[in-house]
Coordinates of C-alpha atoms and ligand atoms in Angstrom, one line a residue:
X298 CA -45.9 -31.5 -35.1
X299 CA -47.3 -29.3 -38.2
X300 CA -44.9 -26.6 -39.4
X301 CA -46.0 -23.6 -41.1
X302 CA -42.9 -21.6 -42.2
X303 CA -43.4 -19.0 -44.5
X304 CA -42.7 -19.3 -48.0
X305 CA -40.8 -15.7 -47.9
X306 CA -39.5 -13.3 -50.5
X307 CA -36.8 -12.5 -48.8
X308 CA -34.8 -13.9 -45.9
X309 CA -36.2 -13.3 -42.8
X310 CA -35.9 -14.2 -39.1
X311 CA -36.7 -18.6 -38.6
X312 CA -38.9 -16.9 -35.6
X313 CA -40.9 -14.6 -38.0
X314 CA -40.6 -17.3 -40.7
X315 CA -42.2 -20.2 -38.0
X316 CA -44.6 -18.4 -36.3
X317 CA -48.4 -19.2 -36.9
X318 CA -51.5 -19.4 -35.2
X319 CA -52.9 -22.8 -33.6
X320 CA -56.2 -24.0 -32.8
X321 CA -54.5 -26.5 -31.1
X322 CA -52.9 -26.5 -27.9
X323 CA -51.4 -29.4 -25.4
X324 CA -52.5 -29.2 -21.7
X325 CA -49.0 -28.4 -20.9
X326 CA -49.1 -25.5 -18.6
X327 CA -46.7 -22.6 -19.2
X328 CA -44.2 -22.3 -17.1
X329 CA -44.3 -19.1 -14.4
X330 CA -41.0 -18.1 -15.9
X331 CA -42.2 -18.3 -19.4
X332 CA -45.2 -16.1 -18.5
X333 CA -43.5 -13.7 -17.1
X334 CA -40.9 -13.5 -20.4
X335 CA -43.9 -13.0 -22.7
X336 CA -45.1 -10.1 -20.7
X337 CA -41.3 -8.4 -20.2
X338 CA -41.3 -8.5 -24.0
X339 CA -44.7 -6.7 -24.3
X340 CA -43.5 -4.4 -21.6
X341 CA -40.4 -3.0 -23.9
X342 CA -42.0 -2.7 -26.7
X343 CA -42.0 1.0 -28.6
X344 CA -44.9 3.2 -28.4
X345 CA -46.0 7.1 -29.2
X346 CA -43.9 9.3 -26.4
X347 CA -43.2 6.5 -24.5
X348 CA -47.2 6.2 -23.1
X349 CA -47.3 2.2 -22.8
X350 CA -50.7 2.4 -23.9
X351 CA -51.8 -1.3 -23.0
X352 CA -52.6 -3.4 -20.2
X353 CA -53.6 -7.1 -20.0
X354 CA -55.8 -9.8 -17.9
X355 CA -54.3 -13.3 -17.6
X356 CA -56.0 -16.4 -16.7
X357 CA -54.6 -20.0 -16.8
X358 CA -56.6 -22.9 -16.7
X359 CA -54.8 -24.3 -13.4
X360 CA -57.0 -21.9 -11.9
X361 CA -60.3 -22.8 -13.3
X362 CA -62.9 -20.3 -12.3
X363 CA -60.7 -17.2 -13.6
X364 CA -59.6 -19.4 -16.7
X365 CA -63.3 -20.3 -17.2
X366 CA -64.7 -16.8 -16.7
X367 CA -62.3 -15.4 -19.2
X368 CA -63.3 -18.2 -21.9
X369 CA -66.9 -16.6 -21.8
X370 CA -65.9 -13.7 -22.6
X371 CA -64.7 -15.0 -26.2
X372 CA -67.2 -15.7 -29.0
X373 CA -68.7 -19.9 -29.0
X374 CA -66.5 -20.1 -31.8
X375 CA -63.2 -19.2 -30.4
X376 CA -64.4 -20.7 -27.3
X377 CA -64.3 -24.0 -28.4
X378 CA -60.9 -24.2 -29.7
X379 CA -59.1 -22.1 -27.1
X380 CA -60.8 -24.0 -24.0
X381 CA -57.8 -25.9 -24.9
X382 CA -55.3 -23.6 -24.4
X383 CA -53.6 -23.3 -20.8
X384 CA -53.3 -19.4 -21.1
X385 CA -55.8 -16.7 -22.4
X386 CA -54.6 -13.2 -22.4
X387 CA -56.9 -10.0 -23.1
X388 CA -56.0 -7.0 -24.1
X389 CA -56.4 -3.8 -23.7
X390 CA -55.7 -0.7 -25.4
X391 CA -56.0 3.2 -23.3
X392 CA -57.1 5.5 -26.4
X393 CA -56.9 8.7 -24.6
X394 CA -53.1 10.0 -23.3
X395 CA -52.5 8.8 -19.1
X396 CA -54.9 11.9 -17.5
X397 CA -55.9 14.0 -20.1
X398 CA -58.2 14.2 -22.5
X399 CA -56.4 13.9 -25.6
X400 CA -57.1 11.4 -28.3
X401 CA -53.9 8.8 -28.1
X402 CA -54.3 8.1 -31.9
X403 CA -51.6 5.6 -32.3
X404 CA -53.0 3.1 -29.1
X405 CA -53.7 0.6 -30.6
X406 CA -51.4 0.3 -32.7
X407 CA -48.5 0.5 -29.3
X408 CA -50.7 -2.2 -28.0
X409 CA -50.2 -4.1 -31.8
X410 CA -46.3 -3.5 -30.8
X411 CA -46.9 -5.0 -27.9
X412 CA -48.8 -8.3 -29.0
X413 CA -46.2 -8.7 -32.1
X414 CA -43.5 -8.5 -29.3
X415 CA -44.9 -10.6 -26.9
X416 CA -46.0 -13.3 -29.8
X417 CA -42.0 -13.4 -30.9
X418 CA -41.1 -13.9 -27.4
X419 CA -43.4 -17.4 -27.1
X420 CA -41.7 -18.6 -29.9
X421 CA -38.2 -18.0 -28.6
X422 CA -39.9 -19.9 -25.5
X423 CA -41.2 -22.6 -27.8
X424 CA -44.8 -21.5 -27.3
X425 CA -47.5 -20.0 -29.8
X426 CA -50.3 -17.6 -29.8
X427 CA -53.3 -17.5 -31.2
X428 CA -55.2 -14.1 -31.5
X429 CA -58.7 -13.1 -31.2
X430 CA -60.7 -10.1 -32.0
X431 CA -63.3 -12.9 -31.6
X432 CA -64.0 -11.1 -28.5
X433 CA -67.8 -9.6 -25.8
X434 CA -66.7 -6.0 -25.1
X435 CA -69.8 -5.6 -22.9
X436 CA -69.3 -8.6 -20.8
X437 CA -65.4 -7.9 -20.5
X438 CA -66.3 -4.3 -19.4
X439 CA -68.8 -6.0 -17.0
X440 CA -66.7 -8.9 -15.8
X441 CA -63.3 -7.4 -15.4
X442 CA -64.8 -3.4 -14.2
X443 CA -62.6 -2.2 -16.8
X444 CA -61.8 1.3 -16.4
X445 CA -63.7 3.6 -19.3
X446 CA -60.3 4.8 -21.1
X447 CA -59.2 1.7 -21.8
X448 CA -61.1 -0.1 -24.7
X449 CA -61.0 -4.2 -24.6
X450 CA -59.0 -5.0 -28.0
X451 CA -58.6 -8.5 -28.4
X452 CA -57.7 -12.0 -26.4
X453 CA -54.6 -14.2 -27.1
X454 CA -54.3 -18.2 -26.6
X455 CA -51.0 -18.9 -25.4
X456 CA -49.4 -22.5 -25.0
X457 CA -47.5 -25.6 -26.7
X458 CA -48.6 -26.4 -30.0
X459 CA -51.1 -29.7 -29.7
X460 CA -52.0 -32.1 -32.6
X461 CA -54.6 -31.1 -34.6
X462 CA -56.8 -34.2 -33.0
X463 CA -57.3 -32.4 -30.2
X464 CA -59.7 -30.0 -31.2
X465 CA -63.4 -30.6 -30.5
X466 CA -65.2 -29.4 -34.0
X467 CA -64.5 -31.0 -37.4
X468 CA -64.4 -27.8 -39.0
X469 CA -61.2 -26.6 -36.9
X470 CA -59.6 -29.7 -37.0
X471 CA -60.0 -29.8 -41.3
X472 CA -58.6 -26.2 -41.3
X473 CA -55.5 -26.5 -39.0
X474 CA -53.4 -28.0 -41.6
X475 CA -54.4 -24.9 -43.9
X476 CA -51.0 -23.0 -45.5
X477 CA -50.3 -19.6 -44.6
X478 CA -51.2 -17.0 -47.0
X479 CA -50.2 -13.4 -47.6
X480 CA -50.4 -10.6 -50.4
X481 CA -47.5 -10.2 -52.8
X482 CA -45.2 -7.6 -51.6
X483 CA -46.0 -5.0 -54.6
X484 CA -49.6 -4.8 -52.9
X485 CA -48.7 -3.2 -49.8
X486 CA -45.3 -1.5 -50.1
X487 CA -45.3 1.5 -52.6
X488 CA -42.9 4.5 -53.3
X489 CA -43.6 7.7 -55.3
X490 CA -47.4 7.5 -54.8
X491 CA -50.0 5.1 -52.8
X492 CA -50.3 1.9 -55.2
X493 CA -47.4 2.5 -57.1
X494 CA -45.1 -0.7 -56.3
X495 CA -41.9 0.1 -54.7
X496 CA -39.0 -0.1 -56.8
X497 CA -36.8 -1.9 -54.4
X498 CA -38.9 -4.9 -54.9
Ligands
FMN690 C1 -55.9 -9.0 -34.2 C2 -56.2 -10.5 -34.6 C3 -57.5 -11.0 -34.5 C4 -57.7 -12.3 -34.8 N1 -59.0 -12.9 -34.5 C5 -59.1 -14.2 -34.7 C6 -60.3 -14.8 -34.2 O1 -61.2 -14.1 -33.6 N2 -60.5 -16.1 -34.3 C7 -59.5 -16.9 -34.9 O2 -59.7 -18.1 -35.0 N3 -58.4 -16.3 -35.4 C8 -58.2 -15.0 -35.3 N4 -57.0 -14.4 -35.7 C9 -55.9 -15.3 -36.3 C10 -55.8 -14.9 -37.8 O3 -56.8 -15.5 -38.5 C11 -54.4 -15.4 -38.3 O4 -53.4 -14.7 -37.6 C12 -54.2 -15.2 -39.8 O5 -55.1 -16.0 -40.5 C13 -52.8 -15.5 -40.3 O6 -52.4 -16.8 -39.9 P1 -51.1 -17.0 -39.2 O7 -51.1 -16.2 -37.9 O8 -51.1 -18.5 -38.9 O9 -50.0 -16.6 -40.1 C14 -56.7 -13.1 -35.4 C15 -55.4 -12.5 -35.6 C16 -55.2 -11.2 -35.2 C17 -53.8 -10.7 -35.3

């Protein structure tokens, strides 16, 4: 199986470390338990005064009609990879405070909370995610009668890792072995002033 761990500055947690994002995923369902987990850890994440500002839609591919309906709603080319995945997720983010008209200017970021805890908790489980902004708004308003606060955000593929094979285009299978990148710590962590490179580091 391909491994991905992070090439870190520091020490950090071997979930944080191994996590990545797959194209590829087994047909191995997930098991109900497992589910469940992932969503428990999405539920206790933190977010502004407590609000909970997300919701989700699952569909898994042992029931094909809801698994196939949600696999329109992503772009053709997320569709093609994540047809193989036996979860999709979407999310959704309410950007206006629970019956009032107040702008809830931190939802999405309580739904990112959410995601980031959710995506920990497949690893713990031995799973993966892969997610998507890759995403029809119109047709997931259309499909799923989402209610007008709530703003579709992005999808997720959950599931065990699969070999790169597996995947149906060539130009998937040629990235999947790609390594992880990020930008150097001194980019994005400042003190004093914005762009002026935290000491600490
Ligand atoms: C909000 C969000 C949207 C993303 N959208 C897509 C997408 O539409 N299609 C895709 O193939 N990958 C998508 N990705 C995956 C990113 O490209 C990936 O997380 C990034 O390249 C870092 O790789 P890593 O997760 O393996 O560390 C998305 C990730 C996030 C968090």
């Amino acid at each position: 199986m391909l491994h991905k761990t992070a090439e870190t500055a520091a020490p950090i947690h071997e979930l944080l470390a191994n996590r990545w994002s797959p194209r590829a995923f087994t047909d191995r369902p997930v098991e109900p338990a497992k589910l469940l987990a992932v969503f428990e850890a999405a539920r206790w994440a933190a977010s502004s005064s407590n609000g909970q500002p997300w919701a989700f839609i699952v569909a898994q591919r042992s029931d094909k009609a809801a698994f196939d309906q949600m696999l329109q709603c992503l772009v053709p080319g997320n569709q093609s990879w994540a047809a193989l995945a036996p979860v999709l997720i979407l999310t959704f983010a309410r950007l206006k405070w629970a019956g009032e008209e107040r702008v809830n200017r931190t939802a999405q970021h309580d739904l990112g909370m959410a995601t980031a805890m959710l995506s920990i908790q497949a690893e713990a489980l031995g799973l993966r995610t892969h997610h998507m902004s890759g995403i029809d708004l119109d047709k997931i308003r259309e499909v799923y009668a989402v209610p007008p606060d709530f703003d579709p955000v992005s999808a997720i593929a959950l599931g065990y890792q699969g070999d790169a094979a597996l995947l149906p285009e060539e130009k998937d299978r040629a990235r999947e072995p790609n390594p992880r990148t990020r930008k150097p710590l001194d980019e994005f962590v400042f003190a004093g002033r914005f762009g002026a490179a935290a000491g600490l580091l």
